[in-house]
Coordinates of C-alpha atoms in Angstrom, one line a residue:
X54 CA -5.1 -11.7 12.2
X55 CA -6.7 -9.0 14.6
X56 CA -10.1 -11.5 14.9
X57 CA -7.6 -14.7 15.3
X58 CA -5.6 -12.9 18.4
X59 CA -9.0 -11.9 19.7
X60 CA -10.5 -15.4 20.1
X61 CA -7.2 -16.4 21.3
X62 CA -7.2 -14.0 24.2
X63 CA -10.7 -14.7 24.5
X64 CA -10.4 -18.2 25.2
X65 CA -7.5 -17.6 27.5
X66 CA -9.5 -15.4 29.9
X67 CA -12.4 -18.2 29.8
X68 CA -9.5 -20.8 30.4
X69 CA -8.4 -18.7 33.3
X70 CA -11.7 -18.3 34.8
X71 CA -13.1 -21.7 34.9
X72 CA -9.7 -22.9 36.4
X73 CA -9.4 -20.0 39.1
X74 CA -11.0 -22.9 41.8
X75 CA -9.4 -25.9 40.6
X76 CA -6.4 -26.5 43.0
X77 CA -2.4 -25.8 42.1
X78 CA -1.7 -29.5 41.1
X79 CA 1.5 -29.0 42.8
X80 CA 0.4 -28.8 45.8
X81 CA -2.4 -31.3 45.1
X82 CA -0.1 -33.8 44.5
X83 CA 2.3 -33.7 47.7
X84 CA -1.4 -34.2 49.6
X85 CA -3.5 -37.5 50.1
X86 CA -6.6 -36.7 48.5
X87 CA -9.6 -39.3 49.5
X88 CA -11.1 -42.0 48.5
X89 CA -8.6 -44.5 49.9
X90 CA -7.8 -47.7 48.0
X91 CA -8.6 -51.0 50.1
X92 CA -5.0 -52.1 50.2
X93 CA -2.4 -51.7 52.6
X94 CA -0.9 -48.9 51.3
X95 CA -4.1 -47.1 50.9
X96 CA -3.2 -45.3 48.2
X97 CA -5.1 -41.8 47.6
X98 CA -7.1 -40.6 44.4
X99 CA -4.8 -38.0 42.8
X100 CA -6.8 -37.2 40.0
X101 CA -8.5 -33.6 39.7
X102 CA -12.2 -33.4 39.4
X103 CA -13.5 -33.6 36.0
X104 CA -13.5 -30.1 35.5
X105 CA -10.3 -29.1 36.7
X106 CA -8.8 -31.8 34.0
X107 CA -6.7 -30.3 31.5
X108 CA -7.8 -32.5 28.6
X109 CA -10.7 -35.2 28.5
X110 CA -10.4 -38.0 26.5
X111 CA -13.0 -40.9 26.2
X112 CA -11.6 -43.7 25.5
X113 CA -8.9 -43.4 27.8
X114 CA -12.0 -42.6 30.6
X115 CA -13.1 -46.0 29.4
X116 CA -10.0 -47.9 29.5
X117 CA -9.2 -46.9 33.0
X118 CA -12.5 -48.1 34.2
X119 CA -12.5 -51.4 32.4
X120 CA -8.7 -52.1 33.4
X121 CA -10.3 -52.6 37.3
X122 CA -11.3 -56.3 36.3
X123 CA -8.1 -56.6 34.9
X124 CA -5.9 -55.3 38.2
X125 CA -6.4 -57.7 41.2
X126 CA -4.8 -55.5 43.4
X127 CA -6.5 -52.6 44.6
X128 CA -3.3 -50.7 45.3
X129 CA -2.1 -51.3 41.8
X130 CA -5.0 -50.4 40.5
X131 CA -5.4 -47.1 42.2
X132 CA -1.7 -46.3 40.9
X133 CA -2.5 -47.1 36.9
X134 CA -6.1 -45.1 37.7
X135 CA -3.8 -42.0 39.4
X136 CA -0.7 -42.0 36.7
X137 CA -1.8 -42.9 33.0
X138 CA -3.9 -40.0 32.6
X139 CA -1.6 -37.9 34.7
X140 CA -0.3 -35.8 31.4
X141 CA -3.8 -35.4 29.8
X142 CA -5.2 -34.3 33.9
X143 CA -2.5 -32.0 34.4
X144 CA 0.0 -30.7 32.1
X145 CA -1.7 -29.8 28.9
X146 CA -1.1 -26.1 29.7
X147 CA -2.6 -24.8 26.7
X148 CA -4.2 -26.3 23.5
X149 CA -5.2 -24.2 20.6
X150 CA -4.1 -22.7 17.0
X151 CA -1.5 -20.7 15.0
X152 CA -2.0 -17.0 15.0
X153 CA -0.9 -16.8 11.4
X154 CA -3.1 -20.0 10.0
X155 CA -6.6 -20.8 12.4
X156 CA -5.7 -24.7 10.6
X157 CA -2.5 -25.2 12.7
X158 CA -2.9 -26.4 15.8
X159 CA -0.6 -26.1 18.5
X160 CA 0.0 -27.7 21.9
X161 CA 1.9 -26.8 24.8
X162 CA 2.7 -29.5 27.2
X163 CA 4.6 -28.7 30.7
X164 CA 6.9 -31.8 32.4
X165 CA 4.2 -31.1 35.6
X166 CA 6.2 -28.8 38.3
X167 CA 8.4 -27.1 35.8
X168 CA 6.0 -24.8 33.7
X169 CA 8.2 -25.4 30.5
X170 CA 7.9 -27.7 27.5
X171 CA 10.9 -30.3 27.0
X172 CA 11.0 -31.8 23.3
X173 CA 12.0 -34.6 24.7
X174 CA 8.9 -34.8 27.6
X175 CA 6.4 -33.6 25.5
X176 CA 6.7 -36.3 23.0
X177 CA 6.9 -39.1 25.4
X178 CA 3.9 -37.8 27.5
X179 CA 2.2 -38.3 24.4
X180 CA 3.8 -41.7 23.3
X181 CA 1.8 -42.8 26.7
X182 CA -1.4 -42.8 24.7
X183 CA -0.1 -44.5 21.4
X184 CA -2.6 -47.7 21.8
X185 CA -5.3 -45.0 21.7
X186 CA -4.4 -42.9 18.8
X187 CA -6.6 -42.9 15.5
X188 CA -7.1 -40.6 12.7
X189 CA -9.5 -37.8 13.6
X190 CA -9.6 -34.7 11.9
X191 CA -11.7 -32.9 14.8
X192 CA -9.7 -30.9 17.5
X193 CA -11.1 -32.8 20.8
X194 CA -8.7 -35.9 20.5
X195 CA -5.5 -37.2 20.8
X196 CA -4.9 -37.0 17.6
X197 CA -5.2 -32.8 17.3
X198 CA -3.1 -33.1 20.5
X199 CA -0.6 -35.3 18.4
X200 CA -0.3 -32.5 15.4
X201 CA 0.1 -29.7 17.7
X202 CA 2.8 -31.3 19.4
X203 CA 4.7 -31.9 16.6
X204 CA 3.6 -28.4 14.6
X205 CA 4.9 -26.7 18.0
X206 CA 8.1 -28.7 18.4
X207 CA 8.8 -28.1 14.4
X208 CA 8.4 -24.2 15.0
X209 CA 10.6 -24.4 18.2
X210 CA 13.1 -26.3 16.3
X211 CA 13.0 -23.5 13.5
X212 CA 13.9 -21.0 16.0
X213 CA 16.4 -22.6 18.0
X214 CA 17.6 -25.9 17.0
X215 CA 20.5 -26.8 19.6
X216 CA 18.0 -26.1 22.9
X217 CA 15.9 -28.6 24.8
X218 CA 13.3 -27.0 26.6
X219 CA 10.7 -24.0 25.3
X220 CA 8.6 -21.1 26.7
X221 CA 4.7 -20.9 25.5
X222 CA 3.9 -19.8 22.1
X223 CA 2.9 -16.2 22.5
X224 CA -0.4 -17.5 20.9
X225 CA -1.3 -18.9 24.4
X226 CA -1.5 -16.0 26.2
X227 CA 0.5 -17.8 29.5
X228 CA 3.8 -15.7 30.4
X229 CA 7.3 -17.3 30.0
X230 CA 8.9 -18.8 32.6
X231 CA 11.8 -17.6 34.5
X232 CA 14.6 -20.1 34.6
X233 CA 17.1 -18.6 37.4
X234 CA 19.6 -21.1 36.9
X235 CA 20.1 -20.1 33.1
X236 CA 20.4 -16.4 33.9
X237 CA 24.8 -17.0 33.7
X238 CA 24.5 -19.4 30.9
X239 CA 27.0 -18.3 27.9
X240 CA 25.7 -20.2 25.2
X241 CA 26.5 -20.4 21.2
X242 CA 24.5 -20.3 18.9
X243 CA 22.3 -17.2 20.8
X244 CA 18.7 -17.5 22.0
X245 CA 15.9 -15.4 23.2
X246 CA 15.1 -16.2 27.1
X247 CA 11.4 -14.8 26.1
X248 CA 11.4 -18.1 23.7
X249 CA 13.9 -20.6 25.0
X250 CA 13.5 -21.8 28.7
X251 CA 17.1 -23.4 28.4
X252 CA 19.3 -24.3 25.9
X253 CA 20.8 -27.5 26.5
X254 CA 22.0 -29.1 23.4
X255 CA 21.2 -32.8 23.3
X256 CA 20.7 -35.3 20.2
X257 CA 17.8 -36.8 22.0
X258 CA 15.4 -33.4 21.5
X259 CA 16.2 -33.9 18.2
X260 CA 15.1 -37.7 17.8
X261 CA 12.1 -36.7 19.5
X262 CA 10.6 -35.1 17.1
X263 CA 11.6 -38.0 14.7
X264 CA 10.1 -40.4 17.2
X265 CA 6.3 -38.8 17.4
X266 CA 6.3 -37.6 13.9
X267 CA 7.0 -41.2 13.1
X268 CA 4.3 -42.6 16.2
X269 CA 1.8 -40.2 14.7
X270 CA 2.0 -41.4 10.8
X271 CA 2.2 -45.0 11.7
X272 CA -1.0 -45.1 13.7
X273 CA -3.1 -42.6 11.9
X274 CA -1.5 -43.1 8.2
X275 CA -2.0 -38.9 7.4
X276 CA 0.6 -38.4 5.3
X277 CA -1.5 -35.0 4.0
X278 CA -0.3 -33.5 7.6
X279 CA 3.2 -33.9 6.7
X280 CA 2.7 -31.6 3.5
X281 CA 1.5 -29.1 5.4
X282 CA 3.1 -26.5 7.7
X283 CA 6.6 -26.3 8.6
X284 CA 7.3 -29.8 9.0
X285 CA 9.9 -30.4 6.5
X286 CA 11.5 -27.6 6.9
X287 CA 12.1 -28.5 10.7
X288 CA 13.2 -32.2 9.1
X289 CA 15.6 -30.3 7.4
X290 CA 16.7 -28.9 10.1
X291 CA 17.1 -31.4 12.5
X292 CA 19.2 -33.5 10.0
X293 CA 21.6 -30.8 8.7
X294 CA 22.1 -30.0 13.2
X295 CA 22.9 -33.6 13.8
X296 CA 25.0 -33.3 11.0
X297 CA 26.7 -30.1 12.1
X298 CA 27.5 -32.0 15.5
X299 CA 29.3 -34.8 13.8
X300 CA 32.2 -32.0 14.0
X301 CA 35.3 -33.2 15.5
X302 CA 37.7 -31.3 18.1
X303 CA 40.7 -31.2 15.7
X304 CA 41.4 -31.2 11.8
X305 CA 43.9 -33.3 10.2
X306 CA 46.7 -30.9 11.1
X307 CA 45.6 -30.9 14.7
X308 CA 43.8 -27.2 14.4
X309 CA 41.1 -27.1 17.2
X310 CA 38.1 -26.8 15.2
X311 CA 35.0 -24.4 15.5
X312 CA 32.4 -25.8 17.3
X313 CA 28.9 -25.0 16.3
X314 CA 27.5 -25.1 19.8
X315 CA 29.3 -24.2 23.0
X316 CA 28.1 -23.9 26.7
X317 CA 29.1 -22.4 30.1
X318 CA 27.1 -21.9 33.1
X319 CA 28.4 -20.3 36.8
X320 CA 27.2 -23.1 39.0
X321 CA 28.8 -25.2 41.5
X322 CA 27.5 -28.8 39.9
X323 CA 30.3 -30.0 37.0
X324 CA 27.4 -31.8 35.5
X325 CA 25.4 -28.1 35.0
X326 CA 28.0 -27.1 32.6
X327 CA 30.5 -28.5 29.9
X328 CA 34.3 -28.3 30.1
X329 CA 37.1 -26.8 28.1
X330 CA 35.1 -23.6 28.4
X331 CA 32.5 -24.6 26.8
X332 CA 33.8 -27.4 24.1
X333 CA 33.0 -30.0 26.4
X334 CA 35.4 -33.4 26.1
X335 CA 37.6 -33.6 23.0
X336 CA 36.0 -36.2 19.8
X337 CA 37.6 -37.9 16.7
X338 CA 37.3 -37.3 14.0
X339 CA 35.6 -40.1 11.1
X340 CA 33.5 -41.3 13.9
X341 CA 30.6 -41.6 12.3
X342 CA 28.7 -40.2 15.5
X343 CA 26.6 -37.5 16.3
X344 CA 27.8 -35.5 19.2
X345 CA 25.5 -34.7 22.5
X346 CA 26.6 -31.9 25.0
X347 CA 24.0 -32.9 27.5
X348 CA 22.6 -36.1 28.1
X349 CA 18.2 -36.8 28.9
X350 CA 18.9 -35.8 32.2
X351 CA 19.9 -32.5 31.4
X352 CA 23.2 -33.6 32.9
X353 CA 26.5 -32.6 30.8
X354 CA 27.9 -35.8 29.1
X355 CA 31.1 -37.2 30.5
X356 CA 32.6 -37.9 26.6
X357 CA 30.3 -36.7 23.8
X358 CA 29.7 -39.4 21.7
X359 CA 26.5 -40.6 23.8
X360 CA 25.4 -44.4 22.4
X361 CA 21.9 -44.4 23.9
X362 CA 21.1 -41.1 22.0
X363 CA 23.0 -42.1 18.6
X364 CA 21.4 -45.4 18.9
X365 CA 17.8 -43.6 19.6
X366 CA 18.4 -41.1 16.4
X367 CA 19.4 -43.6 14.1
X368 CA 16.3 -46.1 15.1
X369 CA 13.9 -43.1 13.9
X370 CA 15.2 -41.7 10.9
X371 CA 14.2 -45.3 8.9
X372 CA 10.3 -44.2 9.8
X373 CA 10.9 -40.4 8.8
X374 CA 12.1 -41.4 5.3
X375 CA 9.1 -43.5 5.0
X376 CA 7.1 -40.4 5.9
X377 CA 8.9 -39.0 3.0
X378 CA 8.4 -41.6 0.3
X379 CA 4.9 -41.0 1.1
X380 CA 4.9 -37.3 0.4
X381 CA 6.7 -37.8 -2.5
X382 CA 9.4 -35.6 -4.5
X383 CA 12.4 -35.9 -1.9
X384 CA 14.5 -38.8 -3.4
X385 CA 17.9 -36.8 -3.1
X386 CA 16.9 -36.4 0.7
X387 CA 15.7 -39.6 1.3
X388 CA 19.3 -40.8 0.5
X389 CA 20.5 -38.3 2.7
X390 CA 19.0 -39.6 6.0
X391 CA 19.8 -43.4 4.7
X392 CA 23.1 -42.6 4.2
X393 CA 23.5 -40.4 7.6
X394 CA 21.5 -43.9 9.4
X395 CA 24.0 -45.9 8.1
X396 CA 27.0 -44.2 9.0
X397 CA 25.8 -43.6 12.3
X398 CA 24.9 -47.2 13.2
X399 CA 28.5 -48.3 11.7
X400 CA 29.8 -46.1 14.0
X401 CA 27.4 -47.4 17.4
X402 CA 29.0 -50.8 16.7
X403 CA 32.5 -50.1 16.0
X404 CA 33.1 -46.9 18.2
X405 CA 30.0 -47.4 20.6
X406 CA 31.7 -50.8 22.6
X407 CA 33.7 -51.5 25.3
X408 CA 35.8 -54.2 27.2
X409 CA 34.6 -55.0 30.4
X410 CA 35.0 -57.6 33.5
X411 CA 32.6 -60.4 32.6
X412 CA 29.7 -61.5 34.8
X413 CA 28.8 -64.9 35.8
X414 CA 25.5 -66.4 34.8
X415 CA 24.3 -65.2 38.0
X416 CA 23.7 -61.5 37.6
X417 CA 22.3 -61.1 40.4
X418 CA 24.9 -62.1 42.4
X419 CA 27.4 -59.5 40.7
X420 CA 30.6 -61.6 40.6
X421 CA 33.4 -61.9 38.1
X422 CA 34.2 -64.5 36.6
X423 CA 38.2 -65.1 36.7
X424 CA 40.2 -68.0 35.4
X425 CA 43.5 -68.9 36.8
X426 CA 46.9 -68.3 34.5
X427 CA 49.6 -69.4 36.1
X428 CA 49.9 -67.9 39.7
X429 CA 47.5 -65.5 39.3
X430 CA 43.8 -64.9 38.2
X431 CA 42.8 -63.2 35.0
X432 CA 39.7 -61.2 34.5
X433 CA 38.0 -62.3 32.0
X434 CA 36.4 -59.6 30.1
X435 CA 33.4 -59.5 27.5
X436 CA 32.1 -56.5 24.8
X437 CA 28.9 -54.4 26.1
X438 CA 27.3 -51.1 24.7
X439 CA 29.4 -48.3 26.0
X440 CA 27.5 -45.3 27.7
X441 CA 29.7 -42.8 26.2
X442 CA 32.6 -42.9 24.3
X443 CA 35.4 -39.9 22.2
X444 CA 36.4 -42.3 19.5
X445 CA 39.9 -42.3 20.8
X446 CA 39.2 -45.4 23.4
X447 CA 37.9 -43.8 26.3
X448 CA 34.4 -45.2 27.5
X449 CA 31.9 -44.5 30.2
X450 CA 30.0 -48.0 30.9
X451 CA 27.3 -47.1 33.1
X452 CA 23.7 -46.3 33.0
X453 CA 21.1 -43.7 33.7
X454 CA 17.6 -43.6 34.3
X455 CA 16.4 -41.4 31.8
X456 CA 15.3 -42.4 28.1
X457 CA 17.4 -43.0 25.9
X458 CA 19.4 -45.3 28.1
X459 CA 21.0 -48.2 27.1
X460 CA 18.6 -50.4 29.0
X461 CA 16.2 -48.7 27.1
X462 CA 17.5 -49.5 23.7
X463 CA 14.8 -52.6 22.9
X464 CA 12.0 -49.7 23.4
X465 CA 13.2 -47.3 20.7
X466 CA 13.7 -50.1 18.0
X467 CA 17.2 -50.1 17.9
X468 CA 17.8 -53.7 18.8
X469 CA 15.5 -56.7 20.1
X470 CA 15.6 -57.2 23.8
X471 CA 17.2 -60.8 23.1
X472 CA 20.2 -59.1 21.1
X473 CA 22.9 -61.3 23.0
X474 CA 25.2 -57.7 22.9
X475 CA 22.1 -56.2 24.6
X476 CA 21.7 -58.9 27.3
X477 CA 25.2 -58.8 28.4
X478 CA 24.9 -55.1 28.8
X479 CA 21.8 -55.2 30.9
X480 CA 23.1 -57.7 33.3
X481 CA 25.8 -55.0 33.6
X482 CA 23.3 -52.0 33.5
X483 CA 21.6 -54.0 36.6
X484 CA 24.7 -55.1 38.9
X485 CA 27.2 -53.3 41.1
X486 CA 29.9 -55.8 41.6
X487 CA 31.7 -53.2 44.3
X488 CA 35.2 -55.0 42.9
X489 CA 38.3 -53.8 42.8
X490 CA 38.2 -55.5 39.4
X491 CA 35.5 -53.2 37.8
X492 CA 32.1 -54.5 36.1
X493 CA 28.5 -53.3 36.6
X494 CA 26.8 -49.8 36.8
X495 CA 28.3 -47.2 39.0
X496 CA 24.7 -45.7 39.2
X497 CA 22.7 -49.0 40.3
X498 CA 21.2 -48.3 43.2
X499 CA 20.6 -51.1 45.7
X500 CA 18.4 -51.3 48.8
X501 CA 15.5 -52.6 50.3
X502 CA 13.0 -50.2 49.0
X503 CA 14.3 -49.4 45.5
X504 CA 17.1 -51.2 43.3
X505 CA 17.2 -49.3 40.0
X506 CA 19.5 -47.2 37.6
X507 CA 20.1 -43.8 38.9
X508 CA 22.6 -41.4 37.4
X509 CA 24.5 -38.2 38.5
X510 CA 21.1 -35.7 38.3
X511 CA 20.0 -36.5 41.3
X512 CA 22.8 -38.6 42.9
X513 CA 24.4 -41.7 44.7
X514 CA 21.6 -43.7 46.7
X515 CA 18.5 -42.1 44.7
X516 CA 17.1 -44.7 42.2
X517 CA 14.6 -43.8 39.6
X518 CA 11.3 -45.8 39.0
X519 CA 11.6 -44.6 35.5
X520 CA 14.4 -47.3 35.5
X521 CA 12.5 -50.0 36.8
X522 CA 9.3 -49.6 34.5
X523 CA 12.0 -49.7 31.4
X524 CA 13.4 -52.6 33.0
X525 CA 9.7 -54.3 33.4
X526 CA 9.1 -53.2 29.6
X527 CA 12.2 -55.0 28.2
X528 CA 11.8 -58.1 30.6
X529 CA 10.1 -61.4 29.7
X530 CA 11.0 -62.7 33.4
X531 CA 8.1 -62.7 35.5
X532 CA 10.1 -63.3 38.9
X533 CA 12.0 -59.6 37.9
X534 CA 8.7 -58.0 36.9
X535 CA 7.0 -59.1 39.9
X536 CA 10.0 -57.7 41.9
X537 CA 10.3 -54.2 40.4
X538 CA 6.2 -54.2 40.8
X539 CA 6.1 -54.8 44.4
X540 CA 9.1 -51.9 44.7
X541 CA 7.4 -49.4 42.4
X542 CA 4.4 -49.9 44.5
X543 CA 5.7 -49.5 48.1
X544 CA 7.6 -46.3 47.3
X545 CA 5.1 -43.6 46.2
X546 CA 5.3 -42.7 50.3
X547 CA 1.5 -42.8 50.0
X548 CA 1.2 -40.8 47.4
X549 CA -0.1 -42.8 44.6
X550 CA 1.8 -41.1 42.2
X551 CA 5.7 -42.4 40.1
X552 CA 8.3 -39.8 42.1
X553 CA 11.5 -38.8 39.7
X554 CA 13.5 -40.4 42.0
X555 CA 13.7 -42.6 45.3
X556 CA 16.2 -43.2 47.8
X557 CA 16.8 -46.7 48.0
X558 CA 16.8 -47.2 51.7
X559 CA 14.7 -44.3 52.7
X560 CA 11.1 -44.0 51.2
X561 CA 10.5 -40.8 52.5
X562 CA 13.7 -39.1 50.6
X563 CA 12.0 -38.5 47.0
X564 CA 12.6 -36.1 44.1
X565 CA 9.6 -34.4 42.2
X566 CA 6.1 -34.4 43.0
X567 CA 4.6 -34.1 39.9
X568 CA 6.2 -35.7 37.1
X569 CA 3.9 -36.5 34.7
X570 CA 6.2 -38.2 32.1
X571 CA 7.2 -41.2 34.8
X572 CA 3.3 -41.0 36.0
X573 CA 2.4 -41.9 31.9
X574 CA 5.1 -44.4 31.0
X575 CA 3.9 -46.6 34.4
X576 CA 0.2 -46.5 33.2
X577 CA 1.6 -47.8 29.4
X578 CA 3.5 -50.4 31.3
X579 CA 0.7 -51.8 32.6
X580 CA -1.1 -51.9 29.8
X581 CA 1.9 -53.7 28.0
X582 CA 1.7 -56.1 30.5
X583 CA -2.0 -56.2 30.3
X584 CA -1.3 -57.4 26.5
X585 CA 1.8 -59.7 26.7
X586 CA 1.5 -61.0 31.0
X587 CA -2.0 -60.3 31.8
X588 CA -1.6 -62.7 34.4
X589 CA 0.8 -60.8 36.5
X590 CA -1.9 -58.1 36.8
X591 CA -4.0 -61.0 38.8
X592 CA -1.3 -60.9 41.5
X593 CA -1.5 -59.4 45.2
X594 CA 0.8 -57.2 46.1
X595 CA -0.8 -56.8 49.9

């Protein structure tokens, strides 16, 4: 143990001392760093020197260089070159082994300019590098980067199951972070501040660990991993949790029920805290659903019974109990999760829908279609995928940015992106009628430089190029994909880098530097488009 802390604190130190003249990518990133691509935006080279890189990978190295006969356009190029290795550059804070078992590894991954790890961030920062994943045993791939992930996430869940974002493991030597805006936070069950960065209960931390546990087996086949560790045990856990949150507001007799998570915060933003001191939104009961306090934007949900993250937990708990077929010797708990699956999906389809003003075939022109009856015009009205529901009628039929979103719903497996129930929520998802008679997305955000889903986090007028690179990924319309290219492109302010968000009619007004999650999921658009559209990549964009 005393030898295993030793090299650990060795390594830190020699971490630390090799790094102490690489730049603070913080302030790296709000800078335009030569060489200059040829275009017209003359985009800068963000990357850090090869030193200064947090993690090296090879074939990624190789893919980035090869991908430059593949991108026409020198701007777009120099945007893939800057964002898909943005994670592996920059935010793999520290990468290393248990103190308790030299075998386990562990990794710590930051978002980028919040020094914290987000079970929900961590694993799609990885998911970026999926195409490049194989089975490797050694510790200097993406592979050992894979298992640490999910060995770290599985001891985070352990300890605190109901919270969505983590300090480092004291293995790594780095200090916790200090997270003012948690210091009020009244939260049940308890955490420790010296583990926990914030404790946001939300279904989508737990499906994340479903979702690269399940990315990791099916490209590397290593079931023996699974065996090993803690990782049942934190299956376990997430499963009896989501269970636990399936709890409604009342009995039968009307009795207000005890709720096994509650949260309160002192803050002036109602979206920073949940209502009915700390109950949130009353649920039904015999729902079927799983209950989500926050939603992937950290944002407190409206109603509880959030669709995109039900829909996102059910898709991955099929994989997981093929994990445990493989292991073997978990029958009774394989039935379990099929029988939790199945209730939640009959739920997403009967509780998960709502009645809405129908659309004409023209989307994009946002109008309603209405038929006359007698004197006066009825709106028709057509079934979508609800945002959020309570099981006692109420709905929320919008959209946000972040992932899981319902736009979003063809990337996580839980439907195919021609599903006609899908495709006449995303022309809703994508409009904003402005009509007295309803229909659309409250949070699409229109304007010249940016039209894209939004959401409350960071407000009217800011749309997120998360948003449009989901809506490129779940598009087989070249005239859209062209359309949310050229607006990704022209809105970095010159930055060469994916912002959180983008005002709409201002490209200067941006949110977030450094956020390597967007940065990733752009670079594995374009290579999803170098797979299925390879010929939009031959495109100008000057």
């Amino acid at each position: 143990m005393i030898n295993i802390f030793l090299l650990i604190a060795l390594g830190a130190l020699a971490n630390s001392q090799s790094t102490t003249s690489c730049p603070d990518y913080l302030a790296y990133s709000q800078q335009r760093n030569p060489p200059f691509s040829p275009g017209k935006y003359s985009l800068p080279y963000q990357r850090p020197a090869p030193a200064c890189r947090t993690f090296n990978s090879s074939p990624i190295e190789s893919t980035i260089h090869n991908m430059s006969s593949v991108i026409s356009d020198p701007d777009l190029y120099r945007l893939f070159e800057n964002t898909l290795p943005n994670t592996l550059d920059t935010a793999i804070k520290w990468h290393g082994v248990s103190a308790n078992d030299s075998a386990q590894e562990l990794t710590f991954i930051i978002t980028g300019d919040i020094n914290a790890m987000w079970l929900r961030d961590s694993s799609n920062q990885l998911l970026s590098y999926l195409p490049f994943l194989q089975p490797d045993d050694s510790r200097a791939n993406l592979a050992s980067l894979y298992r640490g992930v999910i060995n770290l996430q599985a001891r985070y869940l352990l300890t605190s199951p109901y919270c969505n974002s983590f300090q480092p493991p004291p293995e790594s030597g780095l200090h916790p972070s200090n997270n003012s805006a948690a210091v009020s936070d009244t939260v049940t069950p308890g955490y420790s501040p010296a583990q926990v960065f914030e404790c946001k209960y939300e279904i989508d931390s737990l499906a994340s660990f479903l979702q690269i546990s399940s990315a990791y087996h099916s490209a590397t086949n290593d079931t023996d991993f699974f065996k090993r560790y803690q990782w049942i045990d934190a299956l376990k856990t997430v499963i009896s949790t989501a269970k636990s949150m399936t709890t409604p507001t009342y009995d039968a007799q009307g009795r207000v029920l005890d709720s096994p998570y509650k949260f309160t915060r002192q803050t002036t933003r109602t979206t920073e805290t949940l209502a009915n001191d700390g109950l949130g939104h009353p649920v039904a009961r015999d729902t079927g659903l799983v209950r989500s306090a926050f939603r992937p934007s950290d944002d407190s949900c409206s109603l509880q019974l959030f669709i995109p993250g039900n829909m996102m937990f059910a898709s991955y708990l099929g994989p997981v109990m093929g994990i445990l077929k493989s292991i073997g010797g978990h029958d009774d708990f394989v039935r379990e999760i099929e029988d939790f699956e199945g209730s939640i999906r009959k739920g997403i389809e009967n509780f998960g829908v709502a009645k809405v003003p129908k659309l004409t075939s023209n989307s994009s022109a946002s109008t309603l279609d209405r038929r006359a009856v007698g004197s006066e015009a009825e709106t028709e009205t057509e079934e979508i995928y609800a945002y959020e529901v309570d099981g006692y009628g109420s709905a929320v039929t919008m959209d946000d940015a972040n992932i899981p979103s319902l736009l979003a719903a063809p990337l996580f497996g839980y439907l195919d992106r021609t599903d006609e129930k899908y495709l006449r929520t995303r022309r809703h998802l994508l409009s904003n009628t402005n009509s007295n008679s309803g229909g659309g997305n409250p949070y699409f955000m229109a304007g010249p430089v940016l039209s894209a889903v939004g959401g409350p986090h960071a407000g009217p007028g800011m749309a997120w190029p998360m948003a449009s690179i989901v809506r490129i990924l779940t598009s087989d319309d070249d005239d859209e994909i062209l359309g949310q290219l050229r607006q990704i492109l022209a809105s970095t302010d010159g930055k060469g880098l994916i912002h959180e968000s983008v005002n709409s009619w201002d490209e200067k007004r941006w949110t977030r530097p450094w956020f390597s999650w967007a940065n990733g999921i752009f670079g594995q658009m374009i290579l999803d488009l170098a797979d299925r559209k390879p010929h939009i990549l031959k495109q100008s964009f000057q």
